[in-house]
Coordinates of C-alpha atoms in Angstrom, one line a residue:
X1 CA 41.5 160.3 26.3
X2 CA 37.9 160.1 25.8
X3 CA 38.2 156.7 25.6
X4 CA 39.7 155.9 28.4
X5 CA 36.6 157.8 30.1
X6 CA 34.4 155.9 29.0
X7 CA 36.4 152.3 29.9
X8 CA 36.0 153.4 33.3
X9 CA 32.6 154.6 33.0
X10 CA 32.0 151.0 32.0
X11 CA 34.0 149.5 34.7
X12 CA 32.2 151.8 37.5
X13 CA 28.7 150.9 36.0
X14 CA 29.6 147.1 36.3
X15 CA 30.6 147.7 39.6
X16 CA 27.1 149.3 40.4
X17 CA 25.0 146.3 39.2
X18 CA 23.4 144.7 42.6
X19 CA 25.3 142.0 43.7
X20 CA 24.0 138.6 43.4
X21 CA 24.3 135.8 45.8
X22 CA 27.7 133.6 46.1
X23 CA 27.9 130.2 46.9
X24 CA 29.7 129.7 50.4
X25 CA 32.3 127.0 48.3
X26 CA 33.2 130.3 45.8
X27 CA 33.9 133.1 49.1
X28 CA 35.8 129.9 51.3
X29 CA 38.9 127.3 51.7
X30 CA 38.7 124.4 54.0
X31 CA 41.4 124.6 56.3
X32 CA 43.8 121.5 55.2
X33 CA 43.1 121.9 51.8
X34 CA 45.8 122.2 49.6
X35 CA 48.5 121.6 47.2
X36 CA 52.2 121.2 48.2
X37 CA 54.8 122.6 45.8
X38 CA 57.3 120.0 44.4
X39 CA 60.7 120.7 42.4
X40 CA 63.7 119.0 40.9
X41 CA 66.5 119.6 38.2
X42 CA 66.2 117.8 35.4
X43 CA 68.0 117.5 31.8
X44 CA 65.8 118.2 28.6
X45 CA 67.7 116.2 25.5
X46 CA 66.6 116.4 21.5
X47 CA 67.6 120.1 20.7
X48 CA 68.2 121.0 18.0
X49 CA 71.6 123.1 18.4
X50 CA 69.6 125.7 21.1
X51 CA 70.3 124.4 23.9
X52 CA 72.7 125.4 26.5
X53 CA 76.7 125.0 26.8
X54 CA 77.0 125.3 29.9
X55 CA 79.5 123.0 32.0
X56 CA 77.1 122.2 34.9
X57 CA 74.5 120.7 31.9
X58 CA 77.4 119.0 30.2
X59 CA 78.4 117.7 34.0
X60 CA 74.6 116.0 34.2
X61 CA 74.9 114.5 31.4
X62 CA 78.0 112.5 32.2
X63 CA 76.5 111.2 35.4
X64 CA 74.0 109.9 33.7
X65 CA 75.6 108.1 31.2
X66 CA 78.5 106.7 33.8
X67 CA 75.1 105.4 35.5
X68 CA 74.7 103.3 32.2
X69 CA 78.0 102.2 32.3
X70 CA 79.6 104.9 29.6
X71 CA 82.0 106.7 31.5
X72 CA 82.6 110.3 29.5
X73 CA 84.0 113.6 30.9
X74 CA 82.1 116.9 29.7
X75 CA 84.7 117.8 28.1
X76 CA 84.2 115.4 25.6
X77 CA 80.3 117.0 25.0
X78 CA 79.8 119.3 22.7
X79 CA 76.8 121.0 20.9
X80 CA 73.7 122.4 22.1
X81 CA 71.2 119.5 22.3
X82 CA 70.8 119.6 25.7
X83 CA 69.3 122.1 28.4
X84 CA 69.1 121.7 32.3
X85 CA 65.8 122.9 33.5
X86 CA 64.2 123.1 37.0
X87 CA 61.2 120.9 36.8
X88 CA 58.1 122.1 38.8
X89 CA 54.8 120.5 39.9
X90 CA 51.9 121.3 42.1
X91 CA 51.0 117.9 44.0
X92 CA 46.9 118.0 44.8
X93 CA 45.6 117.5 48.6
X94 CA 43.6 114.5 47.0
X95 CA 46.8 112.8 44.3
X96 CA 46.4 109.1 45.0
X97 CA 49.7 107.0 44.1
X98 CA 49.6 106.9 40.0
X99 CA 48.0 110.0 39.7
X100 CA 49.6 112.4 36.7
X101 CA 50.5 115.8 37.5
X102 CA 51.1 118.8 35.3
X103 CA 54.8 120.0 34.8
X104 CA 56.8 122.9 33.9
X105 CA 60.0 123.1 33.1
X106 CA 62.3 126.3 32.8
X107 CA 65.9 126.5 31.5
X108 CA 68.5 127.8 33.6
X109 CA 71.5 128.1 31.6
X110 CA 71.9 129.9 28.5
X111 CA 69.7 127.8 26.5
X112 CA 67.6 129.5 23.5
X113 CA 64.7 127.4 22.9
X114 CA 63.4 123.9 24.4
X115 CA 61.5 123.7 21.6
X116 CA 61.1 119.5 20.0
X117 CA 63.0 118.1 23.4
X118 CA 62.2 115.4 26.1
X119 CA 62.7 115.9 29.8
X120 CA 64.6 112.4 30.6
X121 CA 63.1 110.7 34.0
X122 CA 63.2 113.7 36.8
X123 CA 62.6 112.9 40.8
X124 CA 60.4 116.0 42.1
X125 CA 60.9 116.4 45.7
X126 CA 58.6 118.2 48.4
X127 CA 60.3 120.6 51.0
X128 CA 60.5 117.6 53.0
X129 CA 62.9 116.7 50.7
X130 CA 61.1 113.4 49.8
X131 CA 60.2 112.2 46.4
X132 CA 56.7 112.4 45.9
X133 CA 56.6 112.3 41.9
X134 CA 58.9 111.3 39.0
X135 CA 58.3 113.5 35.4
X136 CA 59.5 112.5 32.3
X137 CA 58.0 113.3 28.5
X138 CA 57.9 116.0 25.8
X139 CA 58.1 119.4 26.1
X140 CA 55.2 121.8 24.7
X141 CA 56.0 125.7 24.2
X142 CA 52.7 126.5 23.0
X143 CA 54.9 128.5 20.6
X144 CA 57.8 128.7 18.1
X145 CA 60.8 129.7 16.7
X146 CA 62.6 129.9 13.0
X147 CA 65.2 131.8 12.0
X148 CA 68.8 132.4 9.8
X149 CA 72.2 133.5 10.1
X150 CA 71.1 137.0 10.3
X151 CA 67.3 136.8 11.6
X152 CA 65.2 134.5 13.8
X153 CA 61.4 135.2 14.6
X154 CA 59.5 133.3 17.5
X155 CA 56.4 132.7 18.8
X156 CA 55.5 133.2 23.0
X157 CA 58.5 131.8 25.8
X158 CA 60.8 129.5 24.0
X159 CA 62.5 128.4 27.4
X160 CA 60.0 127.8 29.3
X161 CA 57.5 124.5 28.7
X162 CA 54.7 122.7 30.1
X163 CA 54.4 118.8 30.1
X164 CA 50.3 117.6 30.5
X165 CA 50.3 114.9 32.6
X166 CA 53.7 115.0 32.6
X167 CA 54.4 113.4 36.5
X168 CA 53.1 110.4 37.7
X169 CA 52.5 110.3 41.4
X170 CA 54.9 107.9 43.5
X171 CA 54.4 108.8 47.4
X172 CA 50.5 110.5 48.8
X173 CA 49.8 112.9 50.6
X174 CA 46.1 113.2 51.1
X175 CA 44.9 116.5 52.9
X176 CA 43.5 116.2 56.9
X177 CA 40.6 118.8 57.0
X178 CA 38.8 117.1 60.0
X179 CA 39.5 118.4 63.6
X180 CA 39.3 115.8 66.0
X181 CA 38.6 117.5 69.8
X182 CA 37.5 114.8 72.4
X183 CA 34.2 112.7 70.9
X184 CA 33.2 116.0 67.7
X185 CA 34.8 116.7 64.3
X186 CA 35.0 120.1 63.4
X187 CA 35.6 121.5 59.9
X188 CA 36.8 125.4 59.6
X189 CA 36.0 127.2 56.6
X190 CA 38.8 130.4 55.8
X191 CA 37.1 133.3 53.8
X192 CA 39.3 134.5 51.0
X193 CA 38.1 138.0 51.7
X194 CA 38.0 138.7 55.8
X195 CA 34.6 140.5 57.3
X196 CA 32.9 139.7 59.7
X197 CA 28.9 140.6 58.1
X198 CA 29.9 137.8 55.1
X199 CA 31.0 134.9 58.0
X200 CA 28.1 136.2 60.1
X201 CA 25.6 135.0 57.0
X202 CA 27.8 132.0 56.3
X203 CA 27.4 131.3 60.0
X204 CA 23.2 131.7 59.4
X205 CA 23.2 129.9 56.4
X206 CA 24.6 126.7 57.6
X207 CA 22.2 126.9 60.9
X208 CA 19.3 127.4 58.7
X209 CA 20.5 124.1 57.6
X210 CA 21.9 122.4 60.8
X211 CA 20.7 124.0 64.1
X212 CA 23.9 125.5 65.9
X213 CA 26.7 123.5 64.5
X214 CA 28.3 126.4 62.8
X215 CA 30.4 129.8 65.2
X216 CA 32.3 132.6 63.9
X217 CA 36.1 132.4 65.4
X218 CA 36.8 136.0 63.7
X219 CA 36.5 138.0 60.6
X220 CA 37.9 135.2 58.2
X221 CA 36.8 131.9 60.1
X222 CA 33.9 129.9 60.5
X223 CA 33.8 126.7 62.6
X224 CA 31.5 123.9 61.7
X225 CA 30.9 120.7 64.3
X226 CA 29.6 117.8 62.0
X227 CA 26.2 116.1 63.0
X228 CA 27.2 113.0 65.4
X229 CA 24.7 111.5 62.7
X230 CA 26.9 112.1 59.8
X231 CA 29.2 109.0 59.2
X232 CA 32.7 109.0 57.1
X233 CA 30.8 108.1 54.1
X234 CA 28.5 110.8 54.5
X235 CA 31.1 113.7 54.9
X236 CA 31.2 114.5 51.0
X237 CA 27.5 115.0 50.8
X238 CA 27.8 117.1 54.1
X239 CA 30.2 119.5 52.8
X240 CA 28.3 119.9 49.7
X241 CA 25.3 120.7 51.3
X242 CA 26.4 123.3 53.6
X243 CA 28.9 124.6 50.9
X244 CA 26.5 124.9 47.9
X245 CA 24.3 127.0 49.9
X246 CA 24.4 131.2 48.6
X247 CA 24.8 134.0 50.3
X248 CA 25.0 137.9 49.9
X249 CA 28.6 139.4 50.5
X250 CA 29.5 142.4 52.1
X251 CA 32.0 144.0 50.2
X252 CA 34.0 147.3 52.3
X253 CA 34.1 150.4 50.5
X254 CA 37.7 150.7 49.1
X255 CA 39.2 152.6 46.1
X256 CA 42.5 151.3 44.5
X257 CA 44.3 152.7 42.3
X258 CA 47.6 152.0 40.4
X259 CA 49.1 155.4 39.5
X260 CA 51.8 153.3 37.1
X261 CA 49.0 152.3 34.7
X262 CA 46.1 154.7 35.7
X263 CA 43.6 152.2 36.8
X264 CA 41.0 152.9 39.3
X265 CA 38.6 150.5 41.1
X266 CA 35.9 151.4 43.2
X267 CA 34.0 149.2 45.7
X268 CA 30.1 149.4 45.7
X269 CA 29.7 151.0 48.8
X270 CA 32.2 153.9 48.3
X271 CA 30.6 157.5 48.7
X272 CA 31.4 161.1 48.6
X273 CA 30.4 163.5 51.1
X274 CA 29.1 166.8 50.0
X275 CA 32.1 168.6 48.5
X276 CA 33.0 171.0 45.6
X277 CA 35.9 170.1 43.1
X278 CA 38.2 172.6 40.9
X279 CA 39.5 170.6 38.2
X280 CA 41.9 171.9 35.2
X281 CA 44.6 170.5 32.9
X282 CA 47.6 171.5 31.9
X283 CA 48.8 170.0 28.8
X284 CA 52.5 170.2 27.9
X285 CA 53.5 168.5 24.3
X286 CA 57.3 167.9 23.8
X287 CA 58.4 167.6 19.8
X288 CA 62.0 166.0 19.1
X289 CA 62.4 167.1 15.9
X290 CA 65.8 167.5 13.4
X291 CA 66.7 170.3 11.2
X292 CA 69.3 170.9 8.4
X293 CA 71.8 173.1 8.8
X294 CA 73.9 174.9 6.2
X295 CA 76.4 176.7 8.1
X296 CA 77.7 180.2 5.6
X297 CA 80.7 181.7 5.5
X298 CA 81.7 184.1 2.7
X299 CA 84.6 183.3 0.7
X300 CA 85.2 180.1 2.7
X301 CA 84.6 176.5 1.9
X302 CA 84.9 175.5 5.7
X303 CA 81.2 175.2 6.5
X304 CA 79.3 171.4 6.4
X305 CA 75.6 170.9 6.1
X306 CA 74.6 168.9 9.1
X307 CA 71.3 167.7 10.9
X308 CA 70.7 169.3 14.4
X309 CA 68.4 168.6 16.9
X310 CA 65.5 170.9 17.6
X311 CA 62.9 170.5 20.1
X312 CA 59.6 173.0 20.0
X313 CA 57.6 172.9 23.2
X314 CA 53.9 173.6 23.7
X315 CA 51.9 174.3 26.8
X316 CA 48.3 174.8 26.8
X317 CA 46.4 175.6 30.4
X318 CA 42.8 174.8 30.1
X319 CA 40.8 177.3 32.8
X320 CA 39.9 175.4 36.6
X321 CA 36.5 175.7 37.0
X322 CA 34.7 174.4 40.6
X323 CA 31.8 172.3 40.5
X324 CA 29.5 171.4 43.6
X325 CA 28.9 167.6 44.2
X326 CA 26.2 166.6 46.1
X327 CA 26.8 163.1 48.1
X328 CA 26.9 159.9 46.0
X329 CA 25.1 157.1 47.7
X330 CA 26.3 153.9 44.9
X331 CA 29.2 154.0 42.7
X332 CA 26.9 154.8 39.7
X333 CA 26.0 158.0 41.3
X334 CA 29.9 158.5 42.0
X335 CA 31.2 157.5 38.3
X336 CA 28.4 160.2 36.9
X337 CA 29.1 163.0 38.8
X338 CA 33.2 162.6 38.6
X339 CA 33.2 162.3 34.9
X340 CA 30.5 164.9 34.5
X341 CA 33.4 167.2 35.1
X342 CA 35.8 165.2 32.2
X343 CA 38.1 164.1 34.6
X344 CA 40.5 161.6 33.0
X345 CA 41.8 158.7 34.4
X346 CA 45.1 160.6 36.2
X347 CA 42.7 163.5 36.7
X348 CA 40.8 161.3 38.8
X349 CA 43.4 159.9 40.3
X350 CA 44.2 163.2 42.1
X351 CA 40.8 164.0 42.2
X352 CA 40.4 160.7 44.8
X353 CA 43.7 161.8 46.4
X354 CA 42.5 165.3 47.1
X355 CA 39.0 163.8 48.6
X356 CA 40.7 161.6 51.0
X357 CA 42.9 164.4 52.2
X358 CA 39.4 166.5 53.0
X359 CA 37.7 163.8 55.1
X360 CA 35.2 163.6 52.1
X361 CA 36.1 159.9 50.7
X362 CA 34.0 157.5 52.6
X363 CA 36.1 154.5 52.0
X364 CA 39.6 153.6 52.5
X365 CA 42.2 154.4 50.0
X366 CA 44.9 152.0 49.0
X367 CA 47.6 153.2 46.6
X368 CA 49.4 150.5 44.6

């Protein structure tokens, strides 16, 4: 228990450390920017007796063999040397025609290991349902698997697989992030975290750089006009200029905590008013244990010595003891005067619970 003091001792004295500047490209997206999600079902062949038998597999198979002119029914398919998988891809904002694309591949039948096969030629479609990419090639598990009649050991997934470079772009589509509005471009910048103090320094950094081209919409968006000056083959070094430059963020003073795994994170800014705090434990220990019984009766032969189930039970209450705590002003102050008490993690838990319900948490709670 001590232990897990004193990882979130650590974890609270990280948190305290002054926070350095971020570069506006690290805290942003550019509106436009991003990846579209592309998908297909596709038939893995080459296993070696592990992969599935199911009919709709067995059914792919024979269409794509009647396609080369060998007309089977699945019937006639045995074995487990292939597996149908649903191929995914992430197509980039910026994938030019013959581009390659990273694939993964995950079995949906009863398959129990893709391990040695090859994903024959799969069209991956966008939600348009247009084929943008077509993956073919070997599957890598990053693992593996070897086993008997009677045992088998394995290594990481064995039916799910990854193929590098696996898709090779067939049909763009290159990202718009310039807003066209009468004669000016505009470019708008999303914060990944929404407050309006970080896009009000955003908004002062680029200004300092570019006199008024850059307004605050609201707490998460920031609208750039781009210099009349700046031409098309300009933008890149535009964006880089305005985006390399650093900033301090302003983070909100929040605690979270998961009460499933006992984890506790504290924002910088959180604070305690003055307040005093009773803490105790009660520790109950539960023993399953088994003891041998040799049941007695005189002149009889009816009694059998058996195991039985026994369970002894402890409780131990530790006395409450209350413990003024003057305001913390930073979250080292905070993580000293908590575990100056020897709150565990669930101690603290309820510790944060019962401040929140006083009106002496400065900071918003969220519960996981």
């Amino acid at each position: 228990m001590k232990k897990n003091i004193i990882v979130l001792i650590g974890i609270l004295m990280l948190a305290a450390v002054p926070v350095n500047a971020e570069r506006i490209k690290d805290i942003t997206d550019i509106q436009g920017i991003r990846g579209n999600p592309l998908s297909g079902v596709g038939l893995i062949i080459g296993l070696a007796g592990t992969g599935d038998t199911t009919v709709p597999s067995r059914q792919m198979l024979t269409n794509i063999l009647r396609n080369s002119g060998i007309v089977l029914s699945p019937k006639d398919l045995t074995g487990g040397n292939i597996a149908l998988v649903i191929v995914t891809a992430d197509l980039g904002p910026f994938s030019r025609v013959g581009s390659r694309l990273d694939v993964d591949v995950s079995a949906i039948g009863d398959a129990k290991s893709l391990q040695g096969g090859m994903l024959l030629p799969t069209p991956l479609k966008g939600l348009d349902n247009e084929v943008y990419a077509i993956a073919q090639g070997g599957i890598s598990l990053g693992g593996w698997s070897a086993g008997g009649n009677e045992a088998t050991i394995s290594k990481n997934h064995q039916t799910v697989g990854r193929i590098p470079a696996g898709a090779t772009v067939e049909l763009a589509e290159v990202a718009t992030f310039i807003e066209t509005i009468g004669d000016q471009r505009f470019i708008t910048f999303n914060l990944r975290n929404d407050d309006f103090t970080t896009a009000q320094r955003i908004r002062a950094a680029i200004n300092d750089a570019y006199a008024d081209i850059a307004a605050v919409t609201d707490a998460g968006t920031i609208r750039v006009k781009i210099p009349a000056q700046i031409s098309h083959t300009e933008l890149a070094g535009f964006i880089d200029n305005i985006t390399s430059r650093e900033i301090v963020i302003d983070t909100p003073a929040v605690v979270v905590i998961n009460e499933r795994t006992g984890t506790i994170v504290v924002g910088e800014n959180v604070g305690i008013s003055s307040v005093a705090i009773s803490q105790g434990s009660l520790v109950v220990k539960v023993k399953e244990t088994e003891i041998v019984s040799q049941p007695t009766a005189p002149f009889s032969n009816a009694g059998t010595t058996e195991k039985v189930p026994d369970t002894i039970i402890g409780v131990e209450e530790k006395p409450g003891y209350l413990i003024p705590v003057n305001r913390a002003v930073t979250v080292a102050d905070l993580a000293r005067t908590l575990n100056s008490i020897g709150a565990t993690p669930r101690d603290l838990i309820a510790i944060f619970n019962a401040l929140k319900k006083a009106g002496a948490l400065q900071a918003r709670l969220e519960i996981m």
